[in-house]
C-alpha positions as a printed NumPy array, in Angstrom:
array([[-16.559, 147.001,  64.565],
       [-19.113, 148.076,  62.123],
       [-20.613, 145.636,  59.665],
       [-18.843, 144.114,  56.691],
       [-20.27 , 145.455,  53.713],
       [-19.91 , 143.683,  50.4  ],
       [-20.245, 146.236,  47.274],
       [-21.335, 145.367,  43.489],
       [-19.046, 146.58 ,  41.425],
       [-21.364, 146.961,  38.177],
       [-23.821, 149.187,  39.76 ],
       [-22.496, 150.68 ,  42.962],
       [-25.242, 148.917,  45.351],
       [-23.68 , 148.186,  48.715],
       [-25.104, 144.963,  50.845],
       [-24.226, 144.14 ,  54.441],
       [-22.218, 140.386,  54.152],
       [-23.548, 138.388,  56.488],
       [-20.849, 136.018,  58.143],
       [-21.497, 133.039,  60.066],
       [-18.554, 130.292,  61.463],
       [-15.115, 130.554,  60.096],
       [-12.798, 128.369,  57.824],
       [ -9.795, 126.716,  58.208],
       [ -6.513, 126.996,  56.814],
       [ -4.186, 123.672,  55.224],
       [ -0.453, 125.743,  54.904],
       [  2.697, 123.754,  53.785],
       [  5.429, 124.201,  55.591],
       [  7.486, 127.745,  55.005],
       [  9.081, 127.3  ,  51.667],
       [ 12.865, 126.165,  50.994],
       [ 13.449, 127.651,  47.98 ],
       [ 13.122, 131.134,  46.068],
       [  9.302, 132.366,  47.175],
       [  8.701, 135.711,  48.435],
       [  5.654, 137.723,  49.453],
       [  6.873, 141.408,  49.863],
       [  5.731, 143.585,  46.82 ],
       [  8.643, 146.298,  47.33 ],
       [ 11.963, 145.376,  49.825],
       [ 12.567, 142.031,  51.907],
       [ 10.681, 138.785,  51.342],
       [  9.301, 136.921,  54.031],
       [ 11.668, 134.217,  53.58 ],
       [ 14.845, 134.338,  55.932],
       [ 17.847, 134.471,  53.845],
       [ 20.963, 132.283,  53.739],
       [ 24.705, 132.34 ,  54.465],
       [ 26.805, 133.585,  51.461],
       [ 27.989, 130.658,  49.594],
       [ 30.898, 130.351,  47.73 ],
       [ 31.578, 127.651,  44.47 ],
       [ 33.16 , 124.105,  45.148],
       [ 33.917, 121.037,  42.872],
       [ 31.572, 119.419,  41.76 ],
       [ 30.903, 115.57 ,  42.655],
       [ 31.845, 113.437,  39.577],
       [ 28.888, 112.911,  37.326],
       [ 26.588, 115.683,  38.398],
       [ 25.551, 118.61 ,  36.676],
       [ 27.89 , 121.238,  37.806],
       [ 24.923, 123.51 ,  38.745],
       [ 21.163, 123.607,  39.532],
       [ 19.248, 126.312,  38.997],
       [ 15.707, 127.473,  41.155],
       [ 13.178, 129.886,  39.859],
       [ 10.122, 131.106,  42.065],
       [  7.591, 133.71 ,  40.916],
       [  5.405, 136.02 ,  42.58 ],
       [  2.283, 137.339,  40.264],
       [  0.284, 139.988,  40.331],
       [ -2.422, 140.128,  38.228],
       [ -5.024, 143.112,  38.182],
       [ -8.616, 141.739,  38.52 ],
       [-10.978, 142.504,  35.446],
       [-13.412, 145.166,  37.399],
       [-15.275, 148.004,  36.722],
       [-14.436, 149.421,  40.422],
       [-11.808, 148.994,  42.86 ],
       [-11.356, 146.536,  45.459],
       [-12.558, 149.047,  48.411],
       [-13.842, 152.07 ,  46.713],
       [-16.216, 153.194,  43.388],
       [-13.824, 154.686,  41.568],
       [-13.678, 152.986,  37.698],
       [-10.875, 151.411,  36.32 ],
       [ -9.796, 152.526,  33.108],
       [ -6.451, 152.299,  31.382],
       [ -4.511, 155.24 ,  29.879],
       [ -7.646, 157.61 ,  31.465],
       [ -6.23 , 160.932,  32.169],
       [ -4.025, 161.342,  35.823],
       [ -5.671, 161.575,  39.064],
       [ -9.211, 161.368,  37.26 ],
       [-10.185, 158.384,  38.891],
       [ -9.709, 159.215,  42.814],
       [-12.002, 158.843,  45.35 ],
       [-11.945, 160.379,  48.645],
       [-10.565, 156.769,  50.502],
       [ -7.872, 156.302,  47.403],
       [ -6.131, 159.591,  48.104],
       [ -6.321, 157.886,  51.602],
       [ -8.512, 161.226,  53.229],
       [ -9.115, 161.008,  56.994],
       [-12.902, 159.169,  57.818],
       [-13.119, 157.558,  54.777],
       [-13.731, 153.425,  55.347],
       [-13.177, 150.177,  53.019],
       [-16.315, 149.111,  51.421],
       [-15.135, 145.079,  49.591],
       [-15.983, 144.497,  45.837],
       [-17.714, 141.424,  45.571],
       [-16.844, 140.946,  41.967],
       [-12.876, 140.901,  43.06 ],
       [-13.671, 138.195,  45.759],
       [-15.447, 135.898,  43.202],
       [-12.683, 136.522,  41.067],
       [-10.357, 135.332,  43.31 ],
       [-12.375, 132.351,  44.455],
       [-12.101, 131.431,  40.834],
       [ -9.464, 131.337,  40.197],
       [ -8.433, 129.655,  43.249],
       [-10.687, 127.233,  41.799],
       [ -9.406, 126.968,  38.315],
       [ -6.064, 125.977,  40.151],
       [ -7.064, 123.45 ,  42.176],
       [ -6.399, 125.607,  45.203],
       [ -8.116, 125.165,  48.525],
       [-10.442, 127.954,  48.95 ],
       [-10.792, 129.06 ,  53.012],
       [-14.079, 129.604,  54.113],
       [-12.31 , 132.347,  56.4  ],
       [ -9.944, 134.609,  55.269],
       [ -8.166, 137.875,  56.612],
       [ -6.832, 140.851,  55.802],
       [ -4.166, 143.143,  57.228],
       [ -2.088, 146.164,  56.787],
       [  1.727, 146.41 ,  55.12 ],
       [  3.375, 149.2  ,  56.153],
       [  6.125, 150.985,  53.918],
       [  6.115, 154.449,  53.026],
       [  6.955, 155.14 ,  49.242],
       [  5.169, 158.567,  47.614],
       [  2.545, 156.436,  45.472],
       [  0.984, 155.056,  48.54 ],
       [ -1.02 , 157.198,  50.077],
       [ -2.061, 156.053,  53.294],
       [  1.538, 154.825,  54.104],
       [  0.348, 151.188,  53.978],
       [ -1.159, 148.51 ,  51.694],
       [ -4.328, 146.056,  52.193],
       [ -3.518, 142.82 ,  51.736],
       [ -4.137, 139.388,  53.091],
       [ -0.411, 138.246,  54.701],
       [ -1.804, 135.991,  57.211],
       [ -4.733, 133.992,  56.376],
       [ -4.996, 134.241,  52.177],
       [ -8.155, 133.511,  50.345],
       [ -6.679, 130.295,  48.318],
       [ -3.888, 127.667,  49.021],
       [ -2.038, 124.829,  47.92 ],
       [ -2.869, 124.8  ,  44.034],
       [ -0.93 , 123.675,  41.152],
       [ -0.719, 125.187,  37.663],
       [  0.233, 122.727,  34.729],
       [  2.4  , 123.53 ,  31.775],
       [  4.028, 122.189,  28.991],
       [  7.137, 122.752,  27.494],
       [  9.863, 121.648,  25.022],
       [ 12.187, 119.141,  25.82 ],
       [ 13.387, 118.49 ,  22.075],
       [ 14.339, 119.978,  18.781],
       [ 10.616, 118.416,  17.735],
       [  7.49 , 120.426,  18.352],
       [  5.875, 116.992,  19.55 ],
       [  8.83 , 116.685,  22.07 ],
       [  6.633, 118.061,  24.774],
       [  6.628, 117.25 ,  28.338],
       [  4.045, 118.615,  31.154],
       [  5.104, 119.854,  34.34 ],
       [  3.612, 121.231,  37.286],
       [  4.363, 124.038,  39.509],
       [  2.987, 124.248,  43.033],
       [  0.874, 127.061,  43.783],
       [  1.869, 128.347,  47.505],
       [ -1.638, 130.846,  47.981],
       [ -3.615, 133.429,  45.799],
       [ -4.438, 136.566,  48.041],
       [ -6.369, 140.018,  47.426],
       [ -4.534, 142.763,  47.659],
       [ -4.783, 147.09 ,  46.253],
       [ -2.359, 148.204,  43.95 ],
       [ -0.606, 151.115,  44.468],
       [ -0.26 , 154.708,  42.466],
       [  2.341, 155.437,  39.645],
       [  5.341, 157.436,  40.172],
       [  6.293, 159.498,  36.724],
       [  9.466, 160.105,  36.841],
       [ 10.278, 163.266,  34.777],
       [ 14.447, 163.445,  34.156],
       [ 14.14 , 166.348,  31.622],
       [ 12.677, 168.299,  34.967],
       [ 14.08 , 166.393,  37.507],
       [ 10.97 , 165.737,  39.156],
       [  8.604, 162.662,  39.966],
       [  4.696, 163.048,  39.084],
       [  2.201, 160.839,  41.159],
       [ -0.518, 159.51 ,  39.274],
       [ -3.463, 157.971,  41.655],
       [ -5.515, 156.295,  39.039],
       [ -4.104, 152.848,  39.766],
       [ -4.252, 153.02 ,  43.513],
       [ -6.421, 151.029,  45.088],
       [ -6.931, 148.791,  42.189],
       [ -8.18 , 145.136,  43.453],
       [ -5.076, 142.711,  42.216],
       [ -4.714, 138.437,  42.51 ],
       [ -1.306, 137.833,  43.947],
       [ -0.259, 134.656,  43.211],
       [  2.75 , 132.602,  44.725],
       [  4.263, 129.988,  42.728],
       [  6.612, 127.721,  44.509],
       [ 10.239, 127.704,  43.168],
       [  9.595, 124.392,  41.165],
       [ 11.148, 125.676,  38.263],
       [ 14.678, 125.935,  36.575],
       [ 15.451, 127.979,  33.661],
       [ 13.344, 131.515,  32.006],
       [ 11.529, 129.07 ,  29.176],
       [  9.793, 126.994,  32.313],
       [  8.892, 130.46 ,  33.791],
       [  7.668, 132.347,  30.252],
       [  5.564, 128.918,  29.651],
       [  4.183, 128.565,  33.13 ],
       [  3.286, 132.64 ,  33.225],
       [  1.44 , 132.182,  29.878],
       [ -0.479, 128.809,  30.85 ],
       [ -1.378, 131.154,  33.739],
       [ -2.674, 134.176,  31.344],
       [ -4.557, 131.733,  29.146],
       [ -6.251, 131.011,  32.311],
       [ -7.03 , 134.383,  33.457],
       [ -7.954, 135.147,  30.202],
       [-10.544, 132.055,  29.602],
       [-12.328, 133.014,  33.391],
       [-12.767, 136.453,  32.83 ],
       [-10.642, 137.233,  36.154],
       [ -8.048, 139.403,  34.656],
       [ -7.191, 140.638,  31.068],
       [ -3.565, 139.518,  32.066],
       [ -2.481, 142.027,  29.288],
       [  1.629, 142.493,  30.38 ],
       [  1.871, 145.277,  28.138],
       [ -0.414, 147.224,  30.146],
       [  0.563, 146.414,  33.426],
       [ -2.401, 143.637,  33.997],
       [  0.027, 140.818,  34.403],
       [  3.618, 141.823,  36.456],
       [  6.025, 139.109,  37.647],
       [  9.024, 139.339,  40.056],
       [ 11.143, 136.438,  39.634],
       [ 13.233, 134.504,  42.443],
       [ 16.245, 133.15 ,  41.238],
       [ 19.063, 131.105,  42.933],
       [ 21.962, 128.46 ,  42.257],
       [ 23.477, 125.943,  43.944],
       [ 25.286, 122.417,  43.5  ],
       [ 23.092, 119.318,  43.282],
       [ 22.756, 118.061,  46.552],
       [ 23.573, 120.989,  48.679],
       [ 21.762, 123.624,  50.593],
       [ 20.124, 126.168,  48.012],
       [ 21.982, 129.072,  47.297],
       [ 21.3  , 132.558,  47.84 ],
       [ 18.57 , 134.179,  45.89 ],
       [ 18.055, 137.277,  43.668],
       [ 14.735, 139.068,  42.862],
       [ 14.521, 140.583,  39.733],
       [ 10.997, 142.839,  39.92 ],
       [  8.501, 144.272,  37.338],
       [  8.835, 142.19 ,  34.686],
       [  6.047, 142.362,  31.493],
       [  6.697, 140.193,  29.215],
       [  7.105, 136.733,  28.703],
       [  9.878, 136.776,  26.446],
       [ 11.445, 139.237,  28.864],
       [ 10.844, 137.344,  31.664],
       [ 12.429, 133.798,  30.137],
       [ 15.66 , 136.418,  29.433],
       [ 15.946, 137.611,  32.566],
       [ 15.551, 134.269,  34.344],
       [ 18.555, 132.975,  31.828],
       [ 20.658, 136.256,  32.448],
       [ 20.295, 135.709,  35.882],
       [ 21.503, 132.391,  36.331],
       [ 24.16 , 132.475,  34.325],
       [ 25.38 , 135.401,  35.907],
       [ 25.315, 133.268,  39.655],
       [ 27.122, 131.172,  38.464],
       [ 29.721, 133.201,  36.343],
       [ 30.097, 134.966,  39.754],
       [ 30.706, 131.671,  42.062],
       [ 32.853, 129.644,  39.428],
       [ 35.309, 133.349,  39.485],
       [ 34.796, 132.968,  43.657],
       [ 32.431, 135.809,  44.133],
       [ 29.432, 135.966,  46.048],
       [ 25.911, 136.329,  45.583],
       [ 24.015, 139.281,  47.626],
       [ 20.315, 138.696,  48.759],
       [ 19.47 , 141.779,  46.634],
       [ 16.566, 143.267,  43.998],
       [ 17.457, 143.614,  40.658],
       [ 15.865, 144.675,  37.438],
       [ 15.963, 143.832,  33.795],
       [ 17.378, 146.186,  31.397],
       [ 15.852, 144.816,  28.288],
       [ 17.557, 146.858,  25.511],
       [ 20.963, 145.776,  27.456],
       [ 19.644, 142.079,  27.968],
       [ 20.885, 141.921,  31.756],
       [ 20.031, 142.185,  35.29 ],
       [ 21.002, 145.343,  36.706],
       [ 20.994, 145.932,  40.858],
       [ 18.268, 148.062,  42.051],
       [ 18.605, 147.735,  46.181],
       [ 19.985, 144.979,  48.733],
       [ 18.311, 143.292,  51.731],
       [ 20.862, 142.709,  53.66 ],
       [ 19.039, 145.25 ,  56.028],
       [ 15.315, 143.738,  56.65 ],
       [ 12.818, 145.994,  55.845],
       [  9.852, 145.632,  58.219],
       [  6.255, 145.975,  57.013],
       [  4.964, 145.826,  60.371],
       [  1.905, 143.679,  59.216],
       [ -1.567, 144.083,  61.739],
       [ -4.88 , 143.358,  61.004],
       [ -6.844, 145.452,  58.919],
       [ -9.63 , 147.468,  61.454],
       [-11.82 , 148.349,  59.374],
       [-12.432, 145.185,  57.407],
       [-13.494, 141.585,  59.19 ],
       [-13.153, 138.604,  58.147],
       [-14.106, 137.368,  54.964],
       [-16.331, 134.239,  55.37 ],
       [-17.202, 132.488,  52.329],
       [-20.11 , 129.375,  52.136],
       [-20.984, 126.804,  50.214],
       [-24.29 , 124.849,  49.535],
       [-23.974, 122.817,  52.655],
       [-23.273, 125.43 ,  55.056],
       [-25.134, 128.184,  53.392],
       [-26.966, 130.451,  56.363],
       [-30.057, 129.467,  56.524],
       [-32.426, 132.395,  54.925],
       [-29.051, 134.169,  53.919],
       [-29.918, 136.57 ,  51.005],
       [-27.682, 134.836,  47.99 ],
       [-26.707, 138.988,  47.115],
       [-25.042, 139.118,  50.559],
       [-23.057, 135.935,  50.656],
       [-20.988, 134.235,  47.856],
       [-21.578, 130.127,  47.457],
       [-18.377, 128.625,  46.152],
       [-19.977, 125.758,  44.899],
       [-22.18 , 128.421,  42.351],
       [-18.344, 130.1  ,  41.223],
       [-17.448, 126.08 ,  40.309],
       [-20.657, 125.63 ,  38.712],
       [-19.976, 129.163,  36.415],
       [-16.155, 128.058,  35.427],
       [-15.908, 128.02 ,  31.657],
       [-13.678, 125.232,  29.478],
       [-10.262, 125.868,  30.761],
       [ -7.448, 125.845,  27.941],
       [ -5.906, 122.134,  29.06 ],
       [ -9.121, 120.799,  28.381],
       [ -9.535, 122.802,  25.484],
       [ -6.226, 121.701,  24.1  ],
       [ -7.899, 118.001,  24.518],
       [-11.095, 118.617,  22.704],
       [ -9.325, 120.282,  19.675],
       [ -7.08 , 116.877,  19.401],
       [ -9.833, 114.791,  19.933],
       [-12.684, 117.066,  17.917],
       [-10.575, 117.711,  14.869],
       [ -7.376, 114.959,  14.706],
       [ -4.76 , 117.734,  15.219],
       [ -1.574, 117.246,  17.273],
       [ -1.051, 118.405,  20.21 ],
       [  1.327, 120.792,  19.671],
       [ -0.63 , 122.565,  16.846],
       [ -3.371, 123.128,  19.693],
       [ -0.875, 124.821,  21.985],
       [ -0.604, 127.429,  19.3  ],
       [ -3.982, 127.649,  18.846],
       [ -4.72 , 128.948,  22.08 ],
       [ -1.321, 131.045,  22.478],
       [ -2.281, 133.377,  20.184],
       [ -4.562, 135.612,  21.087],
       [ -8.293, 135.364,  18.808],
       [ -6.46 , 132.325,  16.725],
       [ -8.836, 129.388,  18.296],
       [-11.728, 131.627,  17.845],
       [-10.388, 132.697,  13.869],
       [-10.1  , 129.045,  13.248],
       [-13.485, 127.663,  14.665],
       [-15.313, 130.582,  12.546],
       [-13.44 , 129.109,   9.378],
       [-14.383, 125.972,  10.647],
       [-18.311, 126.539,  10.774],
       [-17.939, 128.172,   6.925],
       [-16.163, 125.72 ,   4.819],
       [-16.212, 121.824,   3.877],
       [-12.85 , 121.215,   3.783],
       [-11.634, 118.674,   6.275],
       [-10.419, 120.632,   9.72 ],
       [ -6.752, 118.683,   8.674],
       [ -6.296, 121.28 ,   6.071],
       [ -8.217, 124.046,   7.559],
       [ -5.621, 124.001,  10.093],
       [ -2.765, 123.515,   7.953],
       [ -3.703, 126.912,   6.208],
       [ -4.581, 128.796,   9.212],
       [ -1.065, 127.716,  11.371],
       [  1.332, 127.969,   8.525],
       [ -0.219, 130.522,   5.462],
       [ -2.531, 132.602,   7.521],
       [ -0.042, 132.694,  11.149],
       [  2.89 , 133.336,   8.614],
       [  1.747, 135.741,   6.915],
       [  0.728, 137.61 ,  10.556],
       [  3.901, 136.892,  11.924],
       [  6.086, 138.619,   8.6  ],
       [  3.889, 141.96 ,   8.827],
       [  4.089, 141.529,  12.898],
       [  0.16 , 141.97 ,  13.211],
       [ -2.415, 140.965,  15.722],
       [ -4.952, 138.398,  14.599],
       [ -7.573, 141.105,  14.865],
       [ -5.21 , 143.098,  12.375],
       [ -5.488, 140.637,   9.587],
       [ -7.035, 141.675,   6.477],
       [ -8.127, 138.388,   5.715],
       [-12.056, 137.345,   6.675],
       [-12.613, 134.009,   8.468],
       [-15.026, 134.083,   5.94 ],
       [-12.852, 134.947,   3.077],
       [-10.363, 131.829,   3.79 ],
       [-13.453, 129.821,   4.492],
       [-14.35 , 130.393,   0.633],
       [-11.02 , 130.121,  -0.908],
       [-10.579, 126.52 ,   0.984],
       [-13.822, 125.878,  -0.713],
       [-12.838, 126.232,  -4.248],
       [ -9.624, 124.68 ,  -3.364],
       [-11.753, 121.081,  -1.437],
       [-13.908, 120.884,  -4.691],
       [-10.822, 121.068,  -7.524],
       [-11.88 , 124.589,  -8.658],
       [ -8.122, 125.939,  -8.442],
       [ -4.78 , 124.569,  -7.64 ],
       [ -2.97 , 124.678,  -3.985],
       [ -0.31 , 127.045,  -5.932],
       [ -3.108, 128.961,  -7.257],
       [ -4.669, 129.22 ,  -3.645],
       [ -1.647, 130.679,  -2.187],
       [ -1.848, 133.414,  -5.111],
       [ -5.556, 134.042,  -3.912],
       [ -4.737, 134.353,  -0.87 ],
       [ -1.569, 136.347,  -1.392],
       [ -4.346, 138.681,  -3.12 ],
       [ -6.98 , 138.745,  -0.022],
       [ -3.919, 139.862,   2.167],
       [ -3.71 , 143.179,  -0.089],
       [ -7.481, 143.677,   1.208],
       [ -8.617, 145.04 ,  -1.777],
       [-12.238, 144.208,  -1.172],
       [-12.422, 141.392,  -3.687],
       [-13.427, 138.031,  -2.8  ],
       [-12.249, 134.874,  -3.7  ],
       [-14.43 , 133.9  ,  -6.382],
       [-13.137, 137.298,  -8.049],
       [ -9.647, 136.76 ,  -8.094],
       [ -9.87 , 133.517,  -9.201],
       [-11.886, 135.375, -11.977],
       [ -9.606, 138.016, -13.175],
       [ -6.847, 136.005, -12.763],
       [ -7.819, 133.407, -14.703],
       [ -6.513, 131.301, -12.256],
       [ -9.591, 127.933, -12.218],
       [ -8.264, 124.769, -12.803],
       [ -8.064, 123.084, -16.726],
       [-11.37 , 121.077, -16.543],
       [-11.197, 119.667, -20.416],
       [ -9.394, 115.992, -19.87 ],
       [ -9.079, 115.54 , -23.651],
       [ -6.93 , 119.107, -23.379],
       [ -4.892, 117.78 , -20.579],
       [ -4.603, 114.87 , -22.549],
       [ -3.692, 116.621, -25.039],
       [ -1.004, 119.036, -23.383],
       [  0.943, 116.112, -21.83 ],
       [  0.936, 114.046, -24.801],
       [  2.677, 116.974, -26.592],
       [  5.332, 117.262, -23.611],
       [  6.73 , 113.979, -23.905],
       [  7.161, 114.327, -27.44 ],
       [  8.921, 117.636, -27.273],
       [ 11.125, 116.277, -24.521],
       [ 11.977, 112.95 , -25.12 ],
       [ 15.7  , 113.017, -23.531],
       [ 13.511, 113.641, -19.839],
       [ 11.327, 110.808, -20.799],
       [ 14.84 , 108.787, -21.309],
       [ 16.133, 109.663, -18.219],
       [ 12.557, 109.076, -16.162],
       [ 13.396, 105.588, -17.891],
       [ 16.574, 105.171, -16.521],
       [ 15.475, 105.16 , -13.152],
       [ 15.419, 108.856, -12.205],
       [ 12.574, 109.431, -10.474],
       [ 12.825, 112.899, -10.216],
       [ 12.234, 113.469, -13.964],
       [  8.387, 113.202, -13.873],
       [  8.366, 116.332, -11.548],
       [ 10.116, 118.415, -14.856],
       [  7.612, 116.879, -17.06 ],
       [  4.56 , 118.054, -14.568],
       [  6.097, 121.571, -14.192],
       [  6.757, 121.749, -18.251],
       [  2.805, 120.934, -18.161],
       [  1.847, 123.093, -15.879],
       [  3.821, 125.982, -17.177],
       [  1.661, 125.342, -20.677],
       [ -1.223, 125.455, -18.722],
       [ -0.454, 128.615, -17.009],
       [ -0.338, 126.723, -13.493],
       [ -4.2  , 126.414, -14.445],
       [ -4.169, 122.395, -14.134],
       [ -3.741, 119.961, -10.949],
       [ -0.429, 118.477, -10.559],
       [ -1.714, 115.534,  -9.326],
       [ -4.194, 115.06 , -12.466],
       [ -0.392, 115.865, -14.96 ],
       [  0.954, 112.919, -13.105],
       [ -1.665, 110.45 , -13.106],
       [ -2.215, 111.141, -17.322],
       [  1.755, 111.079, -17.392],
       [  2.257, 108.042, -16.068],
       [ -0.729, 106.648, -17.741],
       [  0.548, 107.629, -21.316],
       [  3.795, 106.285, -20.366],
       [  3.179, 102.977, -19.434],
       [  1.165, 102.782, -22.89 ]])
């Protein structure tokens, strides 16, 4: 067997990967519940007998629902996991081929090193245990966007094991009603991707595209530790954040970064899980969630009638909102797995059992990839609460939207006003304001630096908080004024004469004395007509809190 060959995938440079001793392997038992590891066809786990519905004990939830998911996530690479070839979305078809990803006789695997450190990584990241040896074999199944009939992969000894990914979710009507959970990460293992089939109906004909193929992807097998699609959507997003904060994957699921099949099954509490479903290709996370939710219902609409549920592959019709069947496996397929030939082990080191003399180009040292791992969102989430006094929940949506954290720590760095506010503004104006014109956060018209300034003039009394939102209302139109402007042309700064304001309220009560009556009387409520009387004189140009104060002061006089 020739030597293993590790390849750069920034500059093209090949180096022979020196491999001394092997790893072990810690596996968990074969999993109970809804886990699979086949990308196309039957899972590796053996299926069930049909089951049928009966009564449920007295006091038990009539049903129990079990949701696995298989990831694949395409690694963020300028190459491909054995060949040169760039990866580029939306580049032309077929542009991006190399001789060994049209699968051309002679041609041999060369291993991107950047794809194995972003595995290790994120094995890493999720507190997996890495194996210091590793292999990879062959899947065999013939489909016509798979060139060489079979798919590299590692089915037998994966790179990472026995992880765990925390979430949190909603267990109330309350945003602070939050629970965390945990989901058991079965392995993380390299594997290609396969080609694109176009399928062209107007011809009746299906175009292979070859660009994808051979593109270095992170499967990742979550153990079926969840219940319903909102556990699922949340756990798949936690997931992406982390992806996303390592630099191991752009995890964008509109683009086919981030795809999740979903294993879904039913059964009474207390009795052998039911028979699974797989419902495949699914990206999005609000797609995902419905899918889940379709699904289960739809078990159990089909036991409770005395139907039966098939071991079968579905997919998720989105503008119908429902699973639809795509295949059974009631016939096994078989991959016929065997070692990859042309590839040996993968041995990875750390400090202590680092080859003497090895060249550190030619070997990867886990303990360095630990070393490199950035602020990971959980702990992120706990520095925002603890940095800036904001609750916990308002930090989840921080980081869930994509280039809000960053939006708000730039605002952050420009204005005085206490964070408190600054993220009042930025969750509820600024977010709703994205939300109503359905924009990105890199969309917004609005500057950091722009909201920075209006909170400004708003911390040091220049204008009103109504006044504000009419600035701001004004910066959304993007008419390349700043705040200072507006506030300007408007006229909008606050009354800063006290003797005026003095004035002004003095005048109210005497040109409204049946509200001063009932404020009397006991009505509390009345001193918020006298303020907006004031204000409307004003032209909403003085502080309601200042009205009140000389209000109640002239009052009580």
């Amino acid at each position: 067997m020739a030597a293993p060959m590790l390849r750069w995938c920034c500059s093209g440079r090949r180096f022979a990967f020196a491999r001394v001793g092997c790893g072990s392997c810690h596996r968990r038992g074969p999993p109970t519940g809804s886990t699979s590891n086949g990308k196309r066809g039957q899972s590796s786990v053996a299926q069930q007998p049909h089951i049928t519905a009966q009564k449920p004990r007295k006091g038990e939830p009539e049903w129990a629902a079990v949701v696995g998911l298989e990831i694949h996530a395409q690694i963020a690479s300028n190459s491909k996991l054995f060949s040169g070839s760039q990866v580029c979305f939306a580049a032309p078809p077929n542009s991006l081929v190399s001789f060994f990803d049209a699968s051309l006789p002679g041609t041999l695997p060369v291993l991107n090193r950047r794809c194995v450190e972003a595995a290790v990584m994120t094995g890493l990241a999720l507190d997996c245990h890495i194996n210091r040896k590793s292999l990879f074999d062959r899947k065999h199944y013939f489909y016509a966007d798979l060139p060489a009939g079979y798919q590299i992969t590692q089915q037998r000894l994966p790179i990472a094991v026995n992880g765990s990914l925390a979430y949190s979710v909603y267990v109330g009507r309350k945003p602070s009603q939050m629970v965390t959970r945990t989901v058991r990460v079965k392995q993380i293992q390299l594997e290609q991707d396969s080609g694109k089939s176009l399928h062209d109906d107007l011809r009746s004909q299906t175009l292979i595209d070859l660009n994808r193929a051979g593109i270095g992807l992170l499967e990742l097998v979550l153990e079926p530790d969840m219940s319903c699609g909102e556990e699922a959507a949340t756990a798949v997003r936690e997931l992406q954040l982390i992806l996303q904060a390592l630099g191991t994957s752009q995890a964008n699921m509109a683009e086919g970064q981030l795809r999740v099949d979903a294993n879904i099954s039913v059964h009474r509490p207390g009795e052998p899980l039911g028979i699974r479903t797989e419902v495949k290709n699914l990206n999005s996370a609000r797609f995902l969630a419905k899918a889940i939710d379709y699904e289960i219902q739809r078990q159990i609409n089909e036991l409770e009638n005395g139907g039966e549920i098939l071991n079968e592959t579905r997919s998720f019709d989105f503008k119908l909102g429902c699973t639809v069947p795509m295949r059974d496996k009631e016939g096994k397929q078989d991959y016929r797995f065997m070692p990859e030939p042309n590839l040996p082990p993968l041995l990875l080191y750390d400090s202590g059992s680092l080859p003497s003399g090895a060249d550190p180009q030619q070997v990867i040292n886990i303990d360095q990839l630990r070393e490199r791992l950035p602020e990971l969102p959980r702990v992120t989430r706990q520095r925002l609460v603890q940095q800036y006094g904001m609750l916990p929940e308002h930090s989840c949506v921080l980081l869930n939207e994509v280039g809000l954290l960053e939006f708000f720590q730039n605002v952050i760095k420009e204005t005085r006003a206490e964070p408190k506010k600054v993220t009042s503004w930025v969750l509820n104006t600024f977010l709703g304001f994205l939300k109503q014109q359905n924009l990105a956060v890199s969309e917004s018209p609005v500057t950091p630096s722009a909201l920075a300034e209006l909170l400004d003039l708003l911390d040091r009394k220049a204008i009103s908080a109504p006044a504000a939102k009419q600035v701001f209302e004004e910066l959304w139109r993007n008419e390349g004024k700043t705040p200072a402007q507006i506030v300007a042309e408007k006229k909008l700064e606050l009354l800063q004469d006290p003797e005026a304001l003095e004035q002004l309220c003095r005048s109210t009560l005497e040109a409204h004395p049946d509200v001063v009556m009932d404020l009397k009387r006991g009505n509390p409520r009345a001193i918020n007509k006298l303020i907006g009387l004031v204000r409307k004189a004003t032209l909403g140009r003085a502080d309601p809190t200042a009205i009140k104060e000389v209000l109640e002061r002239q009052l009580s006089s």
